[in-house]
mmCIF file with all atom_site columns, N, CA and C in Angstrom:
data_model
loop_
_atom_site.group_PDB
_atom_site.id
_atom_site.type_symbol
_atom_site.label_atom_id
_atom_site.label_alt_id
_atom_site.label_comp_id
_atom_site.label_asym_id
_atom_site.label_entity_id
_atom_site.label_seq_id
_atom_site.pdbx_PDB_ins_code
_atom_site.Cartn_x
_atom_site.Cartn_y
_atom_site.Cartn_z
_atom_site.occupancy
_atom_site.B_iso_or_equiv
_atom_site.pdbx_formal_charge
_atom_site.auth_seq_id
_atom_site.auth_comp_id
_atom_site.auth_asym_id
_atom_site.auth_atom_id
_atom_site.pdbx_PDB_model_num
ATOM 1   N N  . MET W 1 1  ? -31.689 -20.137 0.114   1.00 0.00 ? 1  MET W N  1
ATOM 2   C CA . MET W 1 1  ? -30.291 -20.454 -0.019  1.00 0.00 ? 1  MET W CA 1
ATOM 3   C C  . MET W 1 1  ? -29.542 -19.338 -0.736  1.00 0.00 ? 1  MET W C  1
ATOM 4   N N  . MET W 1 2  ? -30.169 -18.715 -1.696  1.00 0.00 ? 2  MET W N  1
ATOM 5   C CA . MET W 1 2  ? -29.534 -17.640 -2.444  1.00 0.00 ? 2  MET W CA 1
ATOM 6   C C  . MET W 1 2  ? -29.232 -16.450 -1.541  1.00 0.00 ? 2  MET W C  1
ATOM 7   N N  . VAL W 1 3  ? -30.089 -16.173 -0.572  1.00 0.00 ? 3  VAL W N  1
ATOM 8   C CA . VAL W 1 3  ? -29.894 -15.061 0.342   1.00 0.00 ? 3  VAL W CA 1
ATOM 9   C C  . VAL W 1 3  ? -28.666 -15.292 1.207   1.00 0.00 ? 3  VAL W C  1
ATOM 10  N N  . ALA W 1 4  ? -28.481 -16.492 1.711   1.00 0.00 ? 4  ALA W N  1
ATOM 11  C CA . ALA W 1 4  ? -27.316 -16.807 2.547   1.00 0.00 ? 4  ALA W CA 1
ATOM 12  C C  . ALA W 1 4  ? -26.036 -16.612 1.756   1.00 0.00 ? 4  ALA W C  1
ATOM 13  N N  . SER W 1 5  ? -26.051 -17.042 0.513   1.00 0.00 ? 5  SER W N  1
ATOM 14  C CA . SER W 1 5  ? -24.875 -16.884 -0.334  1.00 0.00 ? 5  SER W CA 1
ATOM 15  C C  . SER W 1 5  ? -24.563 -15.411 -0.563  1.00 0.00 ? 5  SER W C  1
ATOM 16  N N  . ASP W 1 6  ? -25.604 -14.630 -0.854  1.00 0.00 ? 6  ASP W N  1
ATOM 17  C CA . ASP W 1 6  ? -25.414 -13.196 -1.061  1.00 0.00 ? 6  ASP W CA 1
ATOM 18  C C  . ASP W 1 6  ? -24.894 -12.521 0.197   1.00 0.00 ? 6  ASP W C  1
ATOM 19  N N  . THR W 1 7  ? -25.431 -12.899 1.361   1.00 0.00 ? 7  THR W N  1
ATOM 20  C CA . THR W 1 7  ? -24.989 -12.326 2.626   1.00 0.00 ? 7  THR W CA 1
ATOM 21  C C  . THR W 1 7  ? -23.532 -12.685 2.891   1.00 0.00 ? 7  THR W C  1
ATOM 22  N N  . SER W 1 8  ? -23.156 -13.912 2.589   1.00 0.00 ? 8  SER W N  1
ATOM 23  C CA . SER W 1 8  ? -21.776 -14.356 2.782   1.00 0.00 ? 8  SER W CA 1
ATOM 24  C C  . SER W 1 8  ? -20.820 -13.532 1.926   1.00 0.00 ? 8  SER W C  1
ATOM 25  N N  . LEU W 1 9  ? -21.194 -13.299 0.682   1.00 0.00 ? 9  LEU W N  1
ATOM 26  C CA . LEU W 1 9  ? -20.348 -12.490 -0.195  1.00 0.00 ? 9  LEU W CA 1
ATOM 27  C C  . LEU W 1 9  ? -20.233 -11.068 0.331   1.00 0.00 ? 9  LEU W C  1
ATOM 28  N N  . TYR W 1 10 ? -21.329 -10.518 0.823   1.00 0.00 ? 10 TYR W N  1
ATOM 29  C CA . TYR W 1 10 ? -21.319 -9.164  1.367   1.00 0.00 ? 10 TYR W CA 1
ATOM 30  C C  . TYR W 1 10 ? -20.413 -9.092  2.592   1.00 0.00 ? 10 TYR W C  1
ATOM 31  N N  . THR W 1 11 ? -20.512 -10.077 3.466   1.00 0.00 ? 11 THR W N  1
ATOM 32  C CA . THR W 1 11 ? -19.677 -10.112 4.668   1.00 0.00 ? 11 THR W CA 1
ATOM 33  C C  . THR W 1 11 ? -18.209 -10.208 4.295   1.00 0.00 ? 11 THR W C  1
ATOM 34  N N  . ASN W 1 12 ? -17.878 -11.041 3.307   1.00 0.00 ? 12 ASN W N  1
ATOM 35  C CA . ASN W 1 12 ? -16.495 -11.165 2.852   1.00 0.00 ? 12 ASN W CA 1
ATOM 36  C C  . ASN W 1 12 ? -15.996 -9.858  2.256   1.00 0.00 ? 12 ASN W C  1
ATOM 37  N N  . HIS W 1 13 ? -16.861 -9.162  1.546   1.00 0.00 ? 13 HIS W N  1
ATOM 38  C CA . HIS W 1 13 ? -16.472 -7.884  0.957   1.00 0.00 ? 13 HIS W CA 1
ATOM 39  C C  . HIS W 1 13 ? -16.146 -6.868  2.044   1.00 0.00 ? 13 HIS W C  1
ATOM 40  N N  . ILE W 1 14 ? -16.989 -6.765  3.046   1.00 0.00 ? 14 ILE W N  1
ATOM 41  C CA . ILE W 1 14 ? -16.742 -5.824  4.136   1.00 0.00 ? 14 ILE W CA 1
ATOM 42  C C  . ILE W 1 14 ? -15.450 -6.191  4.847   1.00 0.00 ? 14 ILE W C  1
ATOM 43  N N  . SER W 1 15 ? -15.244 -7.455  5.062   1.00 0.00 ? 15 SER W N  1
ATOM 44  C CA . SER W 1 15 ? -14.035 -7.912  5.720   1.00 0.00 ? 15 SER W CA 1
ATOM 45  C C  . SER W 1 15 ? -12.799 -7.538  4.893   1.00 0.00 ? 15 SER W C  1
ATOM 46  N N  . ALA W 1 16 ? -12.861 -7.735  3.598   1.00 0.00 ? 16 ALA W N  1
ATOM 47  C CA . ALA W 1 16 ? -11.738 -7.405  2.722   1.00 0.00 ? 16 ALA W CA 1
ATOM 48  C C  . ALA W 1 16 ? -11.478 -5.899  2.723   1.00 0.00 ? 16 ALA W C  1
ATOM 49  N N  . VAL W 1 17 ? -12.535 -5.111  2.712   1.00 0.00 ? 17 VAL W N  1
ATOM 50  C CA . VAL W 1 17 ? -12.390 -3.654  2.743   1.00 0.00 ? 17 VAL W CA 1
ATOM 51  C C  . VAL W 1 17 ? -11.744 -3.216  4.054   1.00 0.00 ? 17 VAL W C  1
ATOM 52  N N  . THR W 1 18 ? -12.178 -3.814  5.148   1.00 0.00 ? 18 THR W N  1
ATOM 53  C CA . THR W 1 18 ? -11.620 -3.482  6.456   1.00 0.00 ? 18 THR W CA 1
ATOM 54  C C  . THR W 1 18 ? -10.139 -3.823  6.518   1.00 0.00 ? 18 THR W C  1
ATOM 55  N N  . VAL W 1 19 ? -9.788  -4.988  6.026   1.00 0.00 ? 19 VAL W N  1
ATOM 56  C CA . VAL W 1 19 ? -8.382  -5.407  6.019   1.00 0.00 ? 19 VAL W CA 1
ATOM 57  C C  . VAL W 1 19 ? -7.559  -4.465  5.146   1.00 0.00 ? 19 VAL W C  1
ATOM 58  N N  . ARG W 1 20 ? -8.097  -4.118  3.981   1.00 0.00 ? 20 ARG W N  1
ATOM 59  C CA . ARG W 1 20 ? -7.387  -3.219  3.070   1.00 0.00 ? 20 ARG W CA 1
ATOM 60  C C  . ARG W 1 20 ? -7.138  -1.860  3.719   1.00 0.00 ? 20 ARG W C  1
ATOM 61  N N  . LYS W 1 21 ? -8.139  -1.342  4.426   1.00 0.00 ? 21 LYS W N  1
ATOM 62  C CA . LYS W 1 21 ? -7.990  -0.046  5.114   1.00 0.00 ? 21 LYS W CA 1
ATOM 63  C C  . LYS W 1 21 ? -6.925  -0.120  6.201   1.00 0.00 ? 21 LYS W C  1
ATOM 64  N N  . GLN W 1 22 ? -6.945  -1.213  6.944   1.00 0.00 ? 22 GLN W N  1
ATOM 65  C CA . GLN W 1 22 ? -5.961  -1.375  8.009   1.00 0.00 ? 22 GLN W CA 1
ATOM 66  C C  . GLN W 1 22 ? -4.545  -1.478  7.436   1.00 0.00 ? 22 GLN W C  1
ATOM 67  N N  . CYS W 1 23 ? -4.398  -2.212  6.356   1.00 0.00 ? 23 CYS W N  1
ATOM 68  C CA . CYS W 1 23 ? -3.088  -2.327  5.706   1.00 0.00 ? 23 CYS W CA 1
ATOM 69  C C  . CYS W 1 23 ? -2.607  -0.962  5.220   1.00 0.00 ? 23 CYS W C  1
ATOM 70  N N  . TYR W 1 24 ? -3.513  -0.193  4.645   1.00 0.00 ? 24 TYR W N  1
ATOM 71  C CA . TYR W 1 24 ? -3.167  1.134   4.146   1.00 0.00 ? 24 TYR W CA 1
ATOM 72  C C  . TYR W 1 24 ? -2.694  2.033   5.284   1.00 0.00 ? 24 TYR W C  1
ATOM 73  N N  . GLU W 1 25 ? -3.398  1.992   6.403   1.00 0.00 ? 25 GLU W N  1
ATOM 74  C CA . GLU W 1 25 ? -3.001  2.806   7.556   1.00 0.00 ? 25 GLU W CA 1
ATOM 75  C C  . GLU W 1 25 ? -1.636  2.379   8.087   1.00 0.00 ? 25 GLU W C  1
ATOM 76  N N  . LEU W 1 26 ? -1.383  1.092   8.148   1.00 0.00 ? 26 LEU W N  1
ATOM 77  C CA . LEU W 1 26 ? -0.077  0.604   8.598   1.00 0.00 ? 26 LEU W CA 1
ATOM 78  C C  . LEU W 1 26 ? 1.030   1.003   7.625   1.00 0.00 ? 26 LEU W C  1
ATOM 79  N N  . PHE W 1 27 ? 0.742   0.959   6.335   1.00 0.00 ? 27 PHE W N  1
ATOM 80  C CA . PHE W 1 27 ? 1.695   1.383   5.317   1.00 0.00 ? 27 PHE W CA 1
ATOM 81  C C  . PHE W 1 27 ? 2.070   2.851   5.522   1.00 0.00 ? 27 PHE W C  1
ATOM 82  N N  . LYS W 1 28 ? 1.069   3.699   5.756   1.00 0.00 ? 28 LYS W N  1
ATOM 83  C CA . LYS W 1 28 ? 1.332   5.124   5.974   1.00 0.00 ? 28 LYS W CA 1
ATOM 84  C C  . LYS W 1 28 ? 2.136   5.353   7.249   1.00 0.00 ? 28 LYS W C  1
ATOM 85  N N  . GLN W 1 29 ? 1.889   4.557   8.279   1.00 0.00 ? 29 GLN W N  1
ATOM 86  C CA . GLN W 1 29 ? 2.652   4.684   9.523   1.00 0.00 ? 29 GLN W CA 1
ATOM 87  C C  . GLN W 1 29 ? 4.103   4.237   9.320   1.00 0.00 ? 29 GLN W C  1
ATOM 88  N N  . GLU W 1 30 ? 4.297   3.202   8.532   1.00 0.00 ? 30 GLU W N  1
ATOM 89  C CA . GLU W 1 30 ? 5.635   2.660   8.297   1.00 0.00 ? 30 GLU W CA 1
ATOM 90  C C  . GLU W 1 30 ? 6.495   3.620   7.467   1.00 0.00 ? 30 GLU W C  1
ATOM 91  N N  . TYR W 1 31 ? 5.857   4.338   6.543   1.00 0.00 ? 31 TYR W N  1
ATOM 92  C CA . TYR W 1 31 ? 6.566   5.264   5.658   1.00 0.00 ? 31 TYR W CA 1
ATOM 93  C C  . TYR W 1 31 ? 5.953   6.665   5.739   1.00 0.00 ? 31 TYR W C  1
ATOM 94  N N  . PRO W 1 32 ? 6.022   7.316   6.898   1.00 0.00 ? 32 PRO W N  1
ATOM 95  C CA . PRO W 1 32 ? 5.321   8.590   7.086   1.00 0.00 ? 32 PRO W CA 1
ATOM 96  C C  . PRO W 1 32 ? 5.802   9.719   6.175   1.00 0.00 ? 32 PRO W C  1
ATOM 97  N N  . GLU W 1 33 ? 7.054   9.701   5.806   1.00 0.00 ? 33 GLU W N  1
ATOM 98  C CA . GLU W 1 33 ? 7.605   10.787  4.993   1.00 0.00 ? 33 GLU W CA 1
ATOM 99  C C  . GLU W 1 33 ? 7.494   10.522  3.493   1.00 0.00 ? 33 GLU W C  1
ATOM 100 N N  . THR W 1 34 ? 7.380   9.270   3.100   1.00 0.00 ? 34 THR W N  1
ATOM 101 C CA . THR W 1 34 ? 7.475   8.939   1.676   1.00 0.00 ? 34 THR W CA 1
ATOM 102 C C  . THR W 1 34 ? 6.304   8.155   1.114   1.00 0.00 ? 34 THR W C  1
ATOM 103 N N  . TRP W 1 35 ? 5.263   7.868   1.893   1.00 0.00 ? 35 TRP W N  1
ATOM 104 C CA . TRP W 1 35 ? 4.195   6.995   1.414   1.00 0.00 ? 35 TRP W CA 1
ATOM 105 C C  . TRP W 1 35 ? 3.522   7.536   0.160   1.00 0.00 ? 35 TRP W C  1
ATOM 106 N N  . GLN W 1 36 ? 3.358   8.848   0.052   1.00 0.00 ? 36 GLN W N  1
ATOM 107 C CA . GLN W 1 36 ? 2.714   9.407   -1.140  1.00 0.00 ? 36 GLN W CA 1
ATOM 108 C C  . GLN W 1 36 ? 3.592   9.231   -2.377  1.00 0.00 ? 36 GLN W C  1
ATOM 109 N N  . LYS W 1 37 ? 4.898   9.432   -2.221  1.00 0.00 ? 37 LYS W N  1
ATOM 110 C CA . LYS W 1 37 ? 5.815   9.232   -3.347  1.00 0.00 ? 37 LYS W CA 1
ATOM 111 C C  . LYS W 1 37 ? 5.835   7.772   -3.776  1.00 0.00 ? 37 LYS W C  1
ATOM 112 N N  . ILE W 1 38 ? 5.813   6.879   -2.810  1.00 0.00 ? 38 ILE W N  1
ATOM 113 C CA . ILE W 1 38 ? 5.813   5.449   -3.121  1.00 0.00 ? 38 ILE W CA 1
ATOM 114 C C  . ILE W 1 38 ? 4.579   5.090   -3.942  1.00 0.00 ? 38 ILE W C  1
ATOM 115 N N  . LEU W 1 39 ? 3.420   5.572   -3.523  1.00 0.00 ? 39 LEU W N  1
ATOM 116 C CA . LEU W 1 39 ? 2.190   5.274   -4.253  1.00 0.00 ? 39 LEU W CA 1
ATOM 117 C C  . LEU W 1 39 ? 2.192   5.904   -5.641  1.00 0.00 ? 39 LEU W C  1
ATOM 118 N N  . THR W 1 40 ? 2.747   7.093   -5.768  1.00 0.00 ? 40 THR W N  1
ATOM 119 C CA . THR W 1 40 ? 2.834   7.740   -7.073  1.00 0.00 ? 40 THR W CA 1
ATOM 120 C C  . THR W 1 40 ? 3.714   6.931   -8.011  1.00 0.00 ? 40 THR W C  1
ATOM 121 N N  . LYS W 1 41 ? 4.866   6.496   -7.524  1.00 0.00 ? 41 LYS W N  1
ATOM 122 C CA . LYS W 1 41 ? 5.775   5.691   -8.345  1.00 0.00 ? 41 LYS W CA 1
ATOM 123 C C  . LYS W 1 41 ? 5.132   4.366   -8.728  1.00 0.00 ? 41 LYS W C  1
ATOM 124 N N  . PHE W 1 42 ? 4.416   3.757   -7.790  1.00 0.00 ? 42 PHE W N  1
ATOM 125 C CA . PHE W 1 42 ? 3.729   2.504   -8.084  1.00 0.00 ? 42 PHE W CA 1
ATOM 126 C C  . PHE W 1 42 ? 2.676   2.710   -9.172  1.00 0.00 ? 42 PHE W C  1
ATOM 127 N N  . GLU W 1 43 ? 1.893   3.769   -9.035  1.00 0.00 ? 43 GLU W N  1
ATOM 128 C CA . GLU W 1 43 ? 0.861   4.051   -10.037 1.00 0.00 ? 43 GLU W CA 1
ATOM 129 C C  . GLU W 1 43 ? 1.483   4.273   -11.411 1.00 0.00 ? 43 GLU W C  1
ATOM 130 N N  . GLU W 1 44 ? 2.562   5.033   -11.454 1.00 0.00 ? 44 GLU W N  1
ATOM 131 C CA . GLU W 1 44 ? 3.240   5.269   -12.724 1.00 0.00 ? 44 GLU W CA 1
ATOM 132 C C  . GLU W 1 44 ? 3.748   3.963   -13.326 1.00 0.00 ? 44 GLU W C  1
ATOM 133 N N  . SER W 1 45 ? 4.275   3.085   -12.493 1.00 0.00 ? 45 SER W N  1
ATOM 134 C CA . SER W 1 45 ? 4.811   1.828   -13.005 1.00 0.00 ? 45 SER W CA 1
ATOM 135 C C  . SER W 1 45 ? 3.724   0.907   -13.539 1.00 0.00 ? 45 SER W C  1
ATOM 136 N N  . THR W 1 46 ? 2.510   0.989   -12.986 1.00 0.00 ? 46 THR W N  1
ATOM 137 C CA . THR W 1 46 ? 1.429   0.124   -13.459 1.00 0.00 ? 46 THR W CA 1
ATOM 138 C C  . THR W 1 46 ? 0.931   0.541   -14.832 1.00 0.00 ? 46 THR W C  1
ATOM 139 N N  . HIS W 1 47 ? 1.192   1.762   -15.225 1.00 0.00 ? 47 HIS W N  1
ATOM 140 C CA . HIS W 1 47 ? 0.758   2.218   -16.548 1.00 0.00 ? 47 HIS W CA 1
ATOM 141 C C  . HIS W 1 47 ? 1.446   1.434   -17.656 1.00 0.00 ? 47 HIS W C  1
ATOM 142 N N  . TYR W 1 48 ? 2.614   0.913   -17.394 1.00 0.00 ? 48 TYR W N  1
ATOM 143 C CA . TYR W 1 48 ? 3.348   0.180   -18.419 1.00 0.00 ? 48 TYR W CA 1
ATOM 144 C C  . TYR W 1 48 ? 2.693   -1.152  -18.754 1.00 0.00 ? 48 TYR W C  1
ATOM 145 N N  . THR W 1 49 ? 1.867   -1.667  -17.874 1.00 0.00 ? 49 THR W N  1
ATOM 146 C CA . THR W 1 49 ? 1.253   -2.967  -18.089 1.00 0.00 ? 49 THR W CA 1
ATOM 147 C C  . THR W 1 49 ? -0.181  -2.872  -18.599 1.00 0.00 ? 49 THR W C  1
ATOM 148 N N  . GLU W 1 50 ? -0.687  -1.683  -18.820 1.00 0.00 ? 50 GLU W N  1
ATOM 149 C CA . GLU W 1 50 ? -2.059  -1.535  -19.283 1.00 0.00 ? 50 GLU W CA 1
ATOM 150 C C  . GLU W 1 50 ? -2.200  -2.063  -20.711 1.00 0.00 ? 50 GLU W C  1
ATOM 151 N N  . ALA W 1 51 ? -3.202  -2.887  -20.918 1.00 0.00 ? 51 ALA W N  1
ATOM 152 C CA . ALA W 1 51 ? -3.473  -3.427  -22.251 1.00 0.00 ? 51 ALA W CA 1
ATOM 153 C C  . ALA W 1 51 ? -4.188  -2.383  -23.095 1.00 0.00 ? 51 ALA W C  1
ATOM 154 N N  . GLY W 1 52 ? -4.054  -2.505  -24.378 1.00 0.00 ? 52 GLY W N  1
ATOM 155 C CA . GLY W 1 52 ? -4.778  -1.631  -25.285 1.00 0.00 ? 52 GLY W CA 1
ATOM 156 C C  . GLY W 1 52 ? -4.068  -0.342  -25.637 1.00 0.00 ? 52 GLY W C  1
ATOM 157 N N  . LYS W 1 53 ? -2.868  -0.156  -25.158 1.00 0.00 ? 53 LYS W N  1
ATOM 158 C CA . LYS W 1 53 ? -2.117  1.056   -25.484 1.00 0.00 ? 53 LYS W CA 1
ATOM 159 C C  . LYS W 1 53 ? -1.318  0.814   -26.763 1.00 0.00 ? 53 LYS W C  1
ATOM 160 N N  . THR W 1 54 ? -1.224  1.833   -27.574 1.00 0.00 ? 54 THR W N  1
ATOM 161 C CA . THR W 1 54 ? -0.406  1.722   -28.777 1.00 0.00 ? 54 THR W CA 1
ATOM 162 C C  . THR W 1 54 ? 1.063   1.876   -28.399 1.00 0.00 ? 54 THR W C  1
ATOM 163 N N  . VAL W 1 55 ? 1.923   1.519   -29.316 1.00 0.00 ? 55 VAL W N  1
ATOM 164 C CA . VAL W 1 55 ? 3.357   1.658   -29.071 1.00 0.00 ? 55 VAL W CA 1
ATOM 165 C C  . VAL W 1 55 ? 3.702   3.127   -28.829 1.00 0.00 ? 55 VAL W C  1
ATOM 166 N N  . GLY W 1 56 ? 3.100   4.009   -29.599 1.00 0.00 ? 56 GLY W N  1
ATOM 167 C CA . GLY W 1 56 ? 3.346   5.439   -29.423 1.00 0.00 ? 56 GLY W CA 1
ATOM 168 C C  . GLY W 1 56 ? 2.899   5.939   -28.058 1.00 0.00 ? 56 GLY W C  1
ATOM 169 N N  . GLN W 1 57 ? 1.750   5.462   -27.604 1.00 0.00 ? 57 GLN W N  1
ATOM 170 C CA . GLN W 1 57 ? 1.257   5.862   -26.282 1.00 0.00 ? 57 GLN W CA 1
ATOM 171 C C  . GLN W 1 57 ? 2.173   5.349   -25.181 1.00 0.00 ? 57 GLN W C  1
ATOM 172 N N  . ARG W 1 58 ? 2.642   4.122   -25.316 1.00 0.00 ? 58 ARG W N  1
ATOM 173 C CA . ARG W 1 58 ? 3.551   3.557   -24.315 1.00 0.00 ? 58 ARG W CA 1
ATOM 174 C C  . ARG W 1 58 ? 4.887   4.307   -24.320 1.00 0.00 ? 58 ARG W C  1
ATOM 175 N N  . GLN W 1 59 ? 5.370   4.652   -25.508 1.00 0.00 ? 59 GLN W N  1
ATOM 176 C CA . GLN W 1 59 ? 6.628   5.382   -25.616 1.00 0.00 ? 59 GLN W CA 1
ATOM 177 C C  . GLN W 1 59 ? 6.486   6.762   -24.970 1.00 0.00 ? 59 GLN W C  1
ATOM 178 N N  . GLN W 1 60 ? 5.386   7.444   -25.222 1.00 0.00 ? 60 GLN W N  1
ATOM 179 C CA . GLN W 1 60 ? 5.141   8.751   -24.631 1.00 0.00 ? 60 GLN W CA 1
ATOM 180 C C  . GLN W 1 60 ? 5.062   8.640   -23.109 1.00 0.00 ? 60 GLN W C  1
ATOM 181 N N  . MET W 1 61 ? 4.375   7.608   -22.615 1.00 0.00 ? 61 MET W N  1
ATOM 182 C CA . MET W 1 61 ? 4.259   7.408   -21.184 1.00 0.00 ? 61 MET W CA 1
ATOM 183 C C  . MET W 1 61 ? 5.630   7.109   -20.567 1.00 0.00 ? 61 MET W C  1
ATOM 184 N N  . PHE W 1 62 ? 6.432   6.318   -21.272 1.00 0.00 ? 62 PHE W N  1
ATOM 185 C CA . PHE W 1 62 ? 7.774   6.005   -20.781 1.00 0.00 ? 62 PHE W CA 1
ATOM 186 C C  . PHE W 1 62 ? 8.612   7.267   -20.650 1.00 0.00 ? 62 PHE W C  1
ATOM 187 N N  . HIS W 1 63 ? 8.624   8.096   -21.686 1.00 0.00 ? 63 HIS W N  1
ATOM 188 C CA . HIS W 1 63 ? 9.416   9.334   -21.648 1.00 0.00 ? 63 HIS W CA 1
ATOM 189 C C  . HIS W 1 63 ? 8.929   10.287  -20.558 1.00 0.00 ? 63 HIS W C  1
ATOM 190 N N  . LYS W 1 64 ? 7.630   10.369  -20.397 1.00 0.00 ? 64 LYS W N  1
ATOM 191 C CA . LYS W 1 64 ? 7.059   11.229  -19.355 1.00 0.00 ? 64 LYS W CA 1
ATOM 192 C C  . LYS W 1 64 ? 7.471   10.722  -17.970 1.00 0.00 ? 64 LYS W C  1
ATOM 193 N N  . SER W 1 65 ? 7.365   9.420   -17.755 1.00 0.00 ? 65 SER W N  1
ATOM 194 C CA . SER W 1 65 ? 7.741   8.848   -16.456 1.00 0.00 ? 65 SER W CA 1
ATOM 195 C C  . SER W 1 65 ? 9.233   8.961   -16.210 1.00 0.00 ? 65 SER W C  1
ATOM 196 N N  . ALA W 1 66 ? 10.035  8.741   -17.242 1.00 0.00 ? 66 ALA W N  1
ATOM 197 C CA . ALA W 1 66 ? 11.489  8.857   -17.096 1.00 0.00 ? 66 ALA W CA 1
ATOM 198 C C  . ALA W 1 66 ? 11.870  10.285  -16.703 1.00 0.00 ? 66 ALA W C  1
ATOM 199 N N  . LYS W 1 67 ? 11.204  11.252  -17.292 1.00 0.00 ? 67 LYS W N  1
ATOM 200 C CA . LYS W 1 67 ? 11.469  12.644  -16.950 1.00 0.00 ? 67 LYS W CA 1
ATOM 201 C C  . LYS W 1 67 ? 11.106  12.915  -15.493 1.00 0.00 ? 67 LYS W C  1
ATOM 202 N N  . ARG W 1 68 ? 9.962   12.397  -15.048 1.00 0.00 ? 68 ARG W N  1
ATOM 203 C CA . ARG W 1 68 ? 9.549   12.577  -13.645 1.00 0.00 ? 68 ARG W CA 1
ATOM 204 C C  . ARG W 1 68 ? 10.525  11.906  -12.686 1.00 0.00 ? 68 ARG W C  1
ATOM 205 N N  . PHE W 1 69 ? 10.949  10.683  -13.024 1.00 0.00 ? 69 PHE W N  1
ATOM 206 C CA . PHE W 1 69 ? 11.899  9.970   -12.170 1.00 0.00 ? 69 PHE W CA 1
ATOM 207 C C  . PHE W 1 69 ? 13.204  10.746  -12.060 1.00 0.00 ? 69 PHE W C  1
ATOM 208 N N  . THR W 1 70 ? 13.679  11.252  -13.182 1.00 0.00 ? 70 THR W N  1
ATOM 209 C CA . THR W 1 70 ? 14.925  12.014  -13.206 1.00 0.00 ? 70 THR W CA 1
ATOM 210 C C  . THR W 1 70 ? 14.804  13.279  -12.366 1.00 0.00 ? 70 THR W C  1
ATOM 211 N N  . GLN W 1 71 ? 13.702  14.001  -12.548 1.00 0.00 ? 71 GLN W N  1
ATOM 212 C CA . GLN W 1 71 ? 13.478  15.216  -11.775 1.00 0.00 ? 71 GLN W CA 1
ATOM 213 C C  . GLN W 1 71 ? 13.377  14.909  -10.293 1.00 0.00 ? 71 GLN W C  1
ATOM 214 N N  . SER W 1 72 ? 12.671  13.863  -9.966  1.00 0.00 ? 72 SER W N  1
ATOM 215 C CA . SER W 1 72 ? 12.502  13.471  -8.576  1.00 0.00 ? 72 SER W CA 1
ATOM 216 C C  . SER W 1 72 ? 13.858  13.109  -7.943  1.00 0.00 ? 72 SER W C  1
ATOM 217 N N  . ALA W 1 73 ? 14.649  12.372  -8.665  1.00 0.00 ? 73 ALA W N  1
ATOM 218 C CA . ALA W 1 73 ? 15.953  11.952  -8.149  1.00 0.00 ? 73 ALA W CA 1
ATOM 219 C C  . ALA W 1 73 ? 16.896  13.133  -7.990  1.00 0.00 ? 73 ALA W C  1
ATOM 220 N N  . SER W 1 74 ? 16.819  14.091  -8.895  1.00 0.00 ? 74 SER W N  1
ATOM 221 C CA . SER W 1 74 ? 17.737  15.236  -8.802  1.00 0.00 ? 74 SER W CA 1
ATOM 222 C C  . SER W 1 74 ? 17.316  16.221  -7.705  1.00 0.00 ? 74 SER W C  1
ATOM 223 N N  . LEU W 1 75 ? 16.031  16.250  -7.372  1.00 0.00 ? 75 LEU W N  1
ATOM 224 C CA . LEU W 1 75 ? 15.555  17.157  -6.338  1.00 0.00 ? 75 LEU W CA 1
ATOM 225 C C  . LEU W 1 75 ? 15.674  16.558  -4.943  1.00 0.00 ? 75 LEU W C  1
ATOM 226 N N  . ASP W 1 76 ? 15.480  15.255  -4.842  1.00 0.00 ? 76 ASP W N  1
ATOM 227 C CA . ASP W 1 76 ? 15.457  14.588  -3.548  1.00 0.00 ? 76 ASP W CA 1
ATOM 228 C C  . ASP W 1 76 ? 16.353  13.349  -3.614  1.00 0.00 ? 76 ASP W C  1
ATOM 229 N N  . PRO W 1 77 ? 17.518  13.400  -3.015  1.00 0.00 ? 77 PRO W N  1
ATOM 230 C CA . PRO W 1 77 ? 18.448  12.276  -3.119  1.00 0.00 ? 77 PRO W CA 1
ATOM 231 C C  . PRO W 1 77 ? 17.911  11.000  -2.469  1.00 0.00 ? 77 PRO W C  1
ATOM 232 N N  . THR W 1 78 ? 16.866  11.077  -1.650  1.00 0.00 ? 78 THR W N  1
ATOM 233 C CA . THR W 1 78 ? 16.308  9.881   -1.028  1.00 0.00 ? 78 THR W CA 1
ATOM 234 C C  . THR W 1 78 ? 15.189  9.291   -1.848  1.00 0.00 ? 78 THR W C  1
ATOM 235 N N  . ALA W 1 79 ? 14.800  9.914   -2.968  1.00 0.00 ? 79 ALA W N  1
ATOM 236 C CA . ALA W 1 79 ? 13.677  9.416   -3.781  1.00 0.00 ? 79 ALA W CA 1
ATOM 237 C C  . ALA W 1 79 ? 14.065  8.177   -4.551  1.00 0.00 ? 79 ALA W C  1
#
């Protein structure tokens, strides 16, 4: 019985990985010119929610991200 359960979990994992890959490919097709910028901005935004950061570390990260956002906006009006 334990083997069937393990196999089921493995099958679900492969299925989830396949779905994730397909979604990623569709995302890149939908946003061919900006998908990398979108992912970069998303990654930067997730840093604000990381646990275990000190106030100083969060403040430094905020200023760094704000500078990047400002630079990005001034260089590319569509960003």
